[in-house]
Short mmCIF file of C-alpha atoms in Angstrom, two decimals:
data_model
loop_
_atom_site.label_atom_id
_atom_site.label_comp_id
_atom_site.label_asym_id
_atom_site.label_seq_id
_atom_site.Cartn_x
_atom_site.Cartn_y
_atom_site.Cartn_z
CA UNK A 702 -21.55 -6.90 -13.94
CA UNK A 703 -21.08 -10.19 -13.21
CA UNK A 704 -19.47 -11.82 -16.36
CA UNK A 705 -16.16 -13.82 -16.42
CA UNK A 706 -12.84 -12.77 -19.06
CA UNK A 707 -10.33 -15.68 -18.77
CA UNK A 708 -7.08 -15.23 -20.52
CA UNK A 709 -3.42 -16.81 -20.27
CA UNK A 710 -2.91 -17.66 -16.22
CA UNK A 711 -5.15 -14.69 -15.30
CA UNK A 712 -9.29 -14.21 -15.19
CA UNK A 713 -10.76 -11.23 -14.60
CA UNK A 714 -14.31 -11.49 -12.79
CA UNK A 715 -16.05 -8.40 -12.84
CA UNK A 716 -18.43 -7.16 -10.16
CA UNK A 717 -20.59 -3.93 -9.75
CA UNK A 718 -17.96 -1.81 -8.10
CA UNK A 719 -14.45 -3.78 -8.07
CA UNK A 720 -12.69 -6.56 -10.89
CA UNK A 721 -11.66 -9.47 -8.77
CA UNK A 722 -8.28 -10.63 -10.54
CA UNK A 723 -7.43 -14.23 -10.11
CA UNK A 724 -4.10 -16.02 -11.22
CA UNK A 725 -4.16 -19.43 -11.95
CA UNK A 726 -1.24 -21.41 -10.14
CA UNK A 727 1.03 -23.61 -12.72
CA UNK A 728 4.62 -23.49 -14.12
CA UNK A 729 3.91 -20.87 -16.38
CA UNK A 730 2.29 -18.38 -14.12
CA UNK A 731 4.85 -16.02 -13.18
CA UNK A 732 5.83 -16.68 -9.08
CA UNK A 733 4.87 -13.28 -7.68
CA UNK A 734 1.25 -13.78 -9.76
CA UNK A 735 0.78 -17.09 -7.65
CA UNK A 736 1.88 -15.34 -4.30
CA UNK A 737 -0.69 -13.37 -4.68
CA UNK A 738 -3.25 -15.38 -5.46
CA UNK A 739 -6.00 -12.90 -6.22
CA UNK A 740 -6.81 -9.27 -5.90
CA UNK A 741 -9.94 -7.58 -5.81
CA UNK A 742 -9.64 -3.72 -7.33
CA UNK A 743 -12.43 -1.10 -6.89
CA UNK A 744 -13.02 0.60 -10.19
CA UNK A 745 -12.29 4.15 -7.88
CA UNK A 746 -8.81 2.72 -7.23
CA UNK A 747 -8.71 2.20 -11.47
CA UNK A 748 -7.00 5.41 -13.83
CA UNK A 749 -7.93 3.95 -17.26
CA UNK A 750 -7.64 0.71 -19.17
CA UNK A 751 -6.08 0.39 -22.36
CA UNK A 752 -6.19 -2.22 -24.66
CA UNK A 753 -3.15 -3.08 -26.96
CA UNK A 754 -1.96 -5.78 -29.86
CA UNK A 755 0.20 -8.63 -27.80
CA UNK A 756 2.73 -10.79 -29.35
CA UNK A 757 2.29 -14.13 -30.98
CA UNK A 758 -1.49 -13.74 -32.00
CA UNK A 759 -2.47 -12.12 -29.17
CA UNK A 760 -4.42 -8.80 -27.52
CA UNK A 761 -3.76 -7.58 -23.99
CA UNK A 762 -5.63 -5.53 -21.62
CA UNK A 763 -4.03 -3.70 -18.98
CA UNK A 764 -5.83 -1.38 -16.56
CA UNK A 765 -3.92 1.51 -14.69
CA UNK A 766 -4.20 1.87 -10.96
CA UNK A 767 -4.31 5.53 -10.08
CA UNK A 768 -0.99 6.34 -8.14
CA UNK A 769 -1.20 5.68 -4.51
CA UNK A 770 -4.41 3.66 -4.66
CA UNK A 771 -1.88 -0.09 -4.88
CA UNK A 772 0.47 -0.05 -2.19
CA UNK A 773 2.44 -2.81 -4.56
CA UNK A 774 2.12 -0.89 -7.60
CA UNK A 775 3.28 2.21 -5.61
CA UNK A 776 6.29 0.40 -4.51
CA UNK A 777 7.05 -1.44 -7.89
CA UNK A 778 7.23 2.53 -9.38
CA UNK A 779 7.22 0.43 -12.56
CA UNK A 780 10.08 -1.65 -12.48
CA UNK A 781 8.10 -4.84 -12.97
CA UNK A 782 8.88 -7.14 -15.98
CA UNK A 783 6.13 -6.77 -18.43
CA UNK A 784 4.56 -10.36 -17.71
CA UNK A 785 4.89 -10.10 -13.90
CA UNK A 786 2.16 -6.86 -14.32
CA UNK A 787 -0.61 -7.87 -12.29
CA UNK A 788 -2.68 -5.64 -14.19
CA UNK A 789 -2.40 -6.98 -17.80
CA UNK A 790 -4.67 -9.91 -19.24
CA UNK A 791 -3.32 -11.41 -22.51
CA UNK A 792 -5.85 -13.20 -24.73
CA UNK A 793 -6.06 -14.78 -28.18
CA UNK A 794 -6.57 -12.24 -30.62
CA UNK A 795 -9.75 -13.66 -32.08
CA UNK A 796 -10.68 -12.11 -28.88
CA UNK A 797 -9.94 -8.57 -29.79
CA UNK A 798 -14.07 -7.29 -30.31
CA UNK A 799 -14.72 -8.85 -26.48
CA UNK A 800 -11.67 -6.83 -24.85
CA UNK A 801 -12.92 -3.67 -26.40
CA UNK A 802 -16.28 -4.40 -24.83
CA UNK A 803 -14.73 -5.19 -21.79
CA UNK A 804 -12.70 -1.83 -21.76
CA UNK A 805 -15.14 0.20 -22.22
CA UNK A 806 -16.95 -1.48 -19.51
CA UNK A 807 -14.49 -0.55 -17.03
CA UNK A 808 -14.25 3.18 -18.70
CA UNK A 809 -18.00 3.40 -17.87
CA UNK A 810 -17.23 2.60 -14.11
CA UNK A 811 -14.66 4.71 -13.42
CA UNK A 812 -14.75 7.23 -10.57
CA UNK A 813 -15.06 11.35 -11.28
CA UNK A 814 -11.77 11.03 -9.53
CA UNK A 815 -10.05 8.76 -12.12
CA UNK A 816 -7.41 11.70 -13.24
CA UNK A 817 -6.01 12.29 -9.83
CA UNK A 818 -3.82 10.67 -7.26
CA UNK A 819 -6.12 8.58 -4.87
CA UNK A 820 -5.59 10.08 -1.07
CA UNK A 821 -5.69 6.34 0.16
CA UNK A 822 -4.93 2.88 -0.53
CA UNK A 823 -8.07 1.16 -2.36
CA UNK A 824 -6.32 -2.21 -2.99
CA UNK A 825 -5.56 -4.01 -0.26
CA UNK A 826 -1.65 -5.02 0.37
CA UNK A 827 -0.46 -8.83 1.35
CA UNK A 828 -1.24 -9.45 4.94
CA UNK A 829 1.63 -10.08 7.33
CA UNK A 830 3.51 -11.56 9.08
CA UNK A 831 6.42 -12.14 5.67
CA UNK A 832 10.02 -12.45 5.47
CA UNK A 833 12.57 -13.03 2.87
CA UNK A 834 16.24 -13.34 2.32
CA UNK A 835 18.62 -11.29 1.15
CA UNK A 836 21.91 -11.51 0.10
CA UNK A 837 23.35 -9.52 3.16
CA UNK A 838 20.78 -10.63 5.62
CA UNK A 839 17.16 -11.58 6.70
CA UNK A 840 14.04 -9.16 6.34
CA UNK A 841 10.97 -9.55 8.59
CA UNK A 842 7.37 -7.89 8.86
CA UNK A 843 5.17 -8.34 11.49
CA UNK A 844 2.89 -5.95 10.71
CA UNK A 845 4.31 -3.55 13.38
CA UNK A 846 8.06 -3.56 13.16
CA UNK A 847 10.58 -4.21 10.36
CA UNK A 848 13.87 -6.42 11.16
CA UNK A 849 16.98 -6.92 9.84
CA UNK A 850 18.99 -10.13 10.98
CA UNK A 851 22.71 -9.56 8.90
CA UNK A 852 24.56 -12.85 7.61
CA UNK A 853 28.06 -12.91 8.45
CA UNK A 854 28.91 -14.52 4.82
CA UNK A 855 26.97 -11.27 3.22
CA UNK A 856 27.19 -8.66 5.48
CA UNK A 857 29.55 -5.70 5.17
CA UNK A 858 31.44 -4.37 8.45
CA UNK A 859 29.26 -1.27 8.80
CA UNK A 860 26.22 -3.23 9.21
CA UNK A 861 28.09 -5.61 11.29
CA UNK A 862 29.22 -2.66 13.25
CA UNK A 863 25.82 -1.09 13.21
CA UNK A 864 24.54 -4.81 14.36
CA UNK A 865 21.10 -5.97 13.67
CA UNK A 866 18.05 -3.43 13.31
CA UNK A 867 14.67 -3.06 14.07
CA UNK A 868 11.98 -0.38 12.76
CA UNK A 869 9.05 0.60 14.37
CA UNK A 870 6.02 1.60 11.48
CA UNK A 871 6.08 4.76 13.34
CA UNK A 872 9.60 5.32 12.65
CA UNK A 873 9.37 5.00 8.69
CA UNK A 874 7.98 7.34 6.15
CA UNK A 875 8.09 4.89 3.14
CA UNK A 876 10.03 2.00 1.61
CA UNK A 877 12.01 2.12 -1.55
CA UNK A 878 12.37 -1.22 -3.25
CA UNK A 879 14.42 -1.73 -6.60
CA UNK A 880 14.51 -4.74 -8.38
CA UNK A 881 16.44 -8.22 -7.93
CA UNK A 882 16.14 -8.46 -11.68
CA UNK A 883 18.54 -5.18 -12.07
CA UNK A 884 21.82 -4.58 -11.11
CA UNK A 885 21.90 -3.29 -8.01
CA UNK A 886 18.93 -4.72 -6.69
CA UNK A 887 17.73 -3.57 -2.83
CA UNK A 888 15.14 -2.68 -0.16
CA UNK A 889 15.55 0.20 2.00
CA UNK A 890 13.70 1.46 4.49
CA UNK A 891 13.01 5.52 4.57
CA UNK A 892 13.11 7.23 7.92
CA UNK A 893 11.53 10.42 9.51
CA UNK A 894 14.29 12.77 9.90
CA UNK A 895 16.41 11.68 7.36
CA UNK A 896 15.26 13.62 4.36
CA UNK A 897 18.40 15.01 3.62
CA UNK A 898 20.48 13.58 0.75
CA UNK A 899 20.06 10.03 0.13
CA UNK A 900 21.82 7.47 2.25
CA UNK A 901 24.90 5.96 0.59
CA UNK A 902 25.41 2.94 -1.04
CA UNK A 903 22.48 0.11 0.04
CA UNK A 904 25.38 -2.13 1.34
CA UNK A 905 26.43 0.25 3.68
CA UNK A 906 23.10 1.42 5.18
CA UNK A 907 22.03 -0.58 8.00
CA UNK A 908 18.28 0.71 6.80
CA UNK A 909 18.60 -1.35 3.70
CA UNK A 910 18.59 -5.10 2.58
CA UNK A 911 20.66 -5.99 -0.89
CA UNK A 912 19.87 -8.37 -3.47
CA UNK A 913 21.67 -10.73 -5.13
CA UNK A 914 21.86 -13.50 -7.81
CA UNK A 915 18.98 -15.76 -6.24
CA UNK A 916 18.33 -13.63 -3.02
CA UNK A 917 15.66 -11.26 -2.22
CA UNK A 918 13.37 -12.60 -5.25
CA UNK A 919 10.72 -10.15 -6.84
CA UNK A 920 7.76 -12.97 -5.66
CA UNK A 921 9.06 -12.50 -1.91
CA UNK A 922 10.13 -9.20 -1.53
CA UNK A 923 7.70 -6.76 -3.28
CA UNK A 924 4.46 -8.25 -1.45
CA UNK A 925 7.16 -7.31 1.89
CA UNK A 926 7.55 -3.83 0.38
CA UNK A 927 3.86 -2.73 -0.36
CA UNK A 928 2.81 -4.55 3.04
CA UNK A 929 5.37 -2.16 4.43
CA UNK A 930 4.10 0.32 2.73
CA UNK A 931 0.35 0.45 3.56
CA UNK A 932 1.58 -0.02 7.11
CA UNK A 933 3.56 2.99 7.55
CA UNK A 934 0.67 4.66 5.05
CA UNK A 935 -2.00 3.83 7.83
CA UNK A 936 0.06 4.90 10.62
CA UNK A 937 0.80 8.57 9.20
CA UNK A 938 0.83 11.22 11.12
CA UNK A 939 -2.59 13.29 11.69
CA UNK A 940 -2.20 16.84 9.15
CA UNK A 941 -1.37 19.96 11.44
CA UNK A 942 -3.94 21.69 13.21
CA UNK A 943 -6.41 24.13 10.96
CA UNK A 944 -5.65 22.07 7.46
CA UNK A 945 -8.94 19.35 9.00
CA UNK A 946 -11.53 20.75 10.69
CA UNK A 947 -12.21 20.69 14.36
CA UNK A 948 -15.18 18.54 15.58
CA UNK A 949 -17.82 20.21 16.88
CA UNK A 950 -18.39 19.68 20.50
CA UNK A 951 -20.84 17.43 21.72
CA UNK A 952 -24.36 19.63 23.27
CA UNK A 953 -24.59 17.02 25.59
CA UNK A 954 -21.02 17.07 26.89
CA UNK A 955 -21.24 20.75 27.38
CA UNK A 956 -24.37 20.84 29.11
CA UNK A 957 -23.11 18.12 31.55
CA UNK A 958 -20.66 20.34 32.47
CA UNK A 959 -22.11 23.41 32.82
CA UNK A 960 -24.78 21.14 35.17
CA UNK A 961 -21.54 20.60 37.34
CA UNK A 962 -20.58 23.69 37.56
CA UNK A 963 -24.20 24.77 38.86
CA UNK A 964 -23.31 21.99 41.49
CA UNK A 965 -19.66 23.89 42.72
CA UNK A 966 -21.90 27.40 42.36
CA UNK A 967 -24.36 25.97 45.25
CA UNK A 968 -21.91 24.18 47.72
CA UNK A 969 -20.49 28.11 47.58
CA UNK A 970 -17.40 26.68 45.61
CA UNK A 971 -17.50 28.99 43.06
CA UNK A 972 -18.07 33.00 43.26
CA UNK A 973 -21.06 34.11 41.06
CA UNK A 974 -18.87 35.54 38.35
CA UNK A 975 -16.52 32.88 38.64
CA UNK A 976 -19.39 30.39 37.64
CA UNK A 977 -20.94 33.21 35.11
CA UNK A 978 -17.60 33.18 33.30
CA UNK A 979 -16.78 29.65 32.83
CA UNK A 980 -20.49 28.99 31.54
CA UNK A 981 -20.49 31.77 29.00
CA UNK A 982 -16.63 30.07 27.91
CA UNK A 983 -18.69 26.26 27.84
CA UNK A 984 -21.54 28.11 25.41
CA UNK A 985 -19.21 29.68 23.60
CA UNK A 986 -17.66 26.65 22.30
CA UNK A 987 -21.26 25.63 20.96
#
């Protein structure tokens, strides 16, 4: 496509097969829209678009990732503040005919597979290594292994108890992440072979970071949570046998060792039906 939509602190630069979202840095821009810069989205990893009237003169677009295609969307689960969505572009509304023609650009793009949940991430998350602060403690990522480093002044005594953690990628099945904005605010890791009833309260579980008035800050800790997230997404386990199917063999493989065998037949290593057996076992893999 080619063709450049600026609105207020974000630009949309559209491409043949992916909108390239840029957000301008400046006082106004919301702080997790400058950590992140800019993010290319494939159309495929797109649900819809939908364009709406905006406040004070204004008209907003706001495309709709299909679930599990954004590991940051996927961990938001839509508890972003409404200008923090980096999704929505908010223009003047004498602008309203060219975001129509700009929606139904993206309409026209979208994949036959725009309805469903997307079986992979499509958007790529922020790139470790990241940290952040808490109000109990310190959160690291380095891309293979989450810490926890507790703060005496914030800690309670079963994490102090419990001491400070470490999770392998391999040991996590997700990451649940609810807003510093709310009451209540926290990060907690989800482990394989805990999916029993829910852990109890976030300040108790030494799998879990809290909030707090000035700690854990939506700019610093979501990006932490989706990079978690596409992590342990990557590393998940391979489906059970007979849901993929088997590779074929390779010819060549086969015939290599069925040549072998030939070899142990001659130096008198193996009996004739000995060596007639495991050939017709090699061929009938084929």
């Amino acid at each position: 496509m080619g063709d450049v939509l600026a609105g207020f602190h974000t630009v949309w630069e559209f491409d043949t097969d992916s909108v390239l979202i840029r957000f301008e840095r400046g006082i106004r821009t919301p702080k997790l829209l400058q950590t992140l810069g800019e993010r290319r989205v494939p159309y495929e990893a797109l649900a819809g678009v939908e364009k709406t009237p905006g406040r004070h003169g204004t008209v907003v677009l706001r495309a709709m990732p299909r679930p599990g295609a954004d590991p940051l969307a996927d961990a938001a689960g839509g508890r972003l503040k409404e200008g923090c969505d980096p999704y929505r572009l908010v223009l003047p509304a004498e602008r309203e005919l060219l975001a129509e023609y700009y929606a139904e650009r993206i309409r026209a793009e979208l994949g036959p597979d725009a309805d469903e949940p997307a079986e992979r991430h499509l958007v790529a998350a922020p790139v470790p290594p990241l940290s952040f602060k808490g109000y109990d403690g310190k959160a690291s990522f380095d891309g293979r292994a989450v810490s926890f480093r507790w703060f005496w002044s914030g800690a309670s005594s079963a994490k102090w108890k419990a001491g400070d953690q470490r999770f392998a990628v391999e040991e996590l099945t997700g990451v649940h992440w609810s807003s510093p904005e709310a009451p209540g605010g926290h990060l907690r890791l989800l482990r394989r072979g805990t999916d029993g009833p829910r852990p109890g309260a976030a300040d108790q579980d030494p799998a879990a970071v809290v909030f707090g008035r000035g700690y854990g800050l939506v700019h610093e800790s979501l990006p932490f949570a989706a990079a978690v997230l596409a992590a342990v997404r990557a590393k998940a386990p391979v489906p059970p046998s007979g849901t993929v199917p088997a590779a074929r063999p390779d010819p060549g493989g086969i015939a290599e060792r069925i040549r072998h065998l030939g070899e142990l037949h001659d130096a008198g290593l193996l009996t004739d039906d000995e060596f007639s057996a495991k050939k017709a076992e090699l061929l009938a893999e084929l």
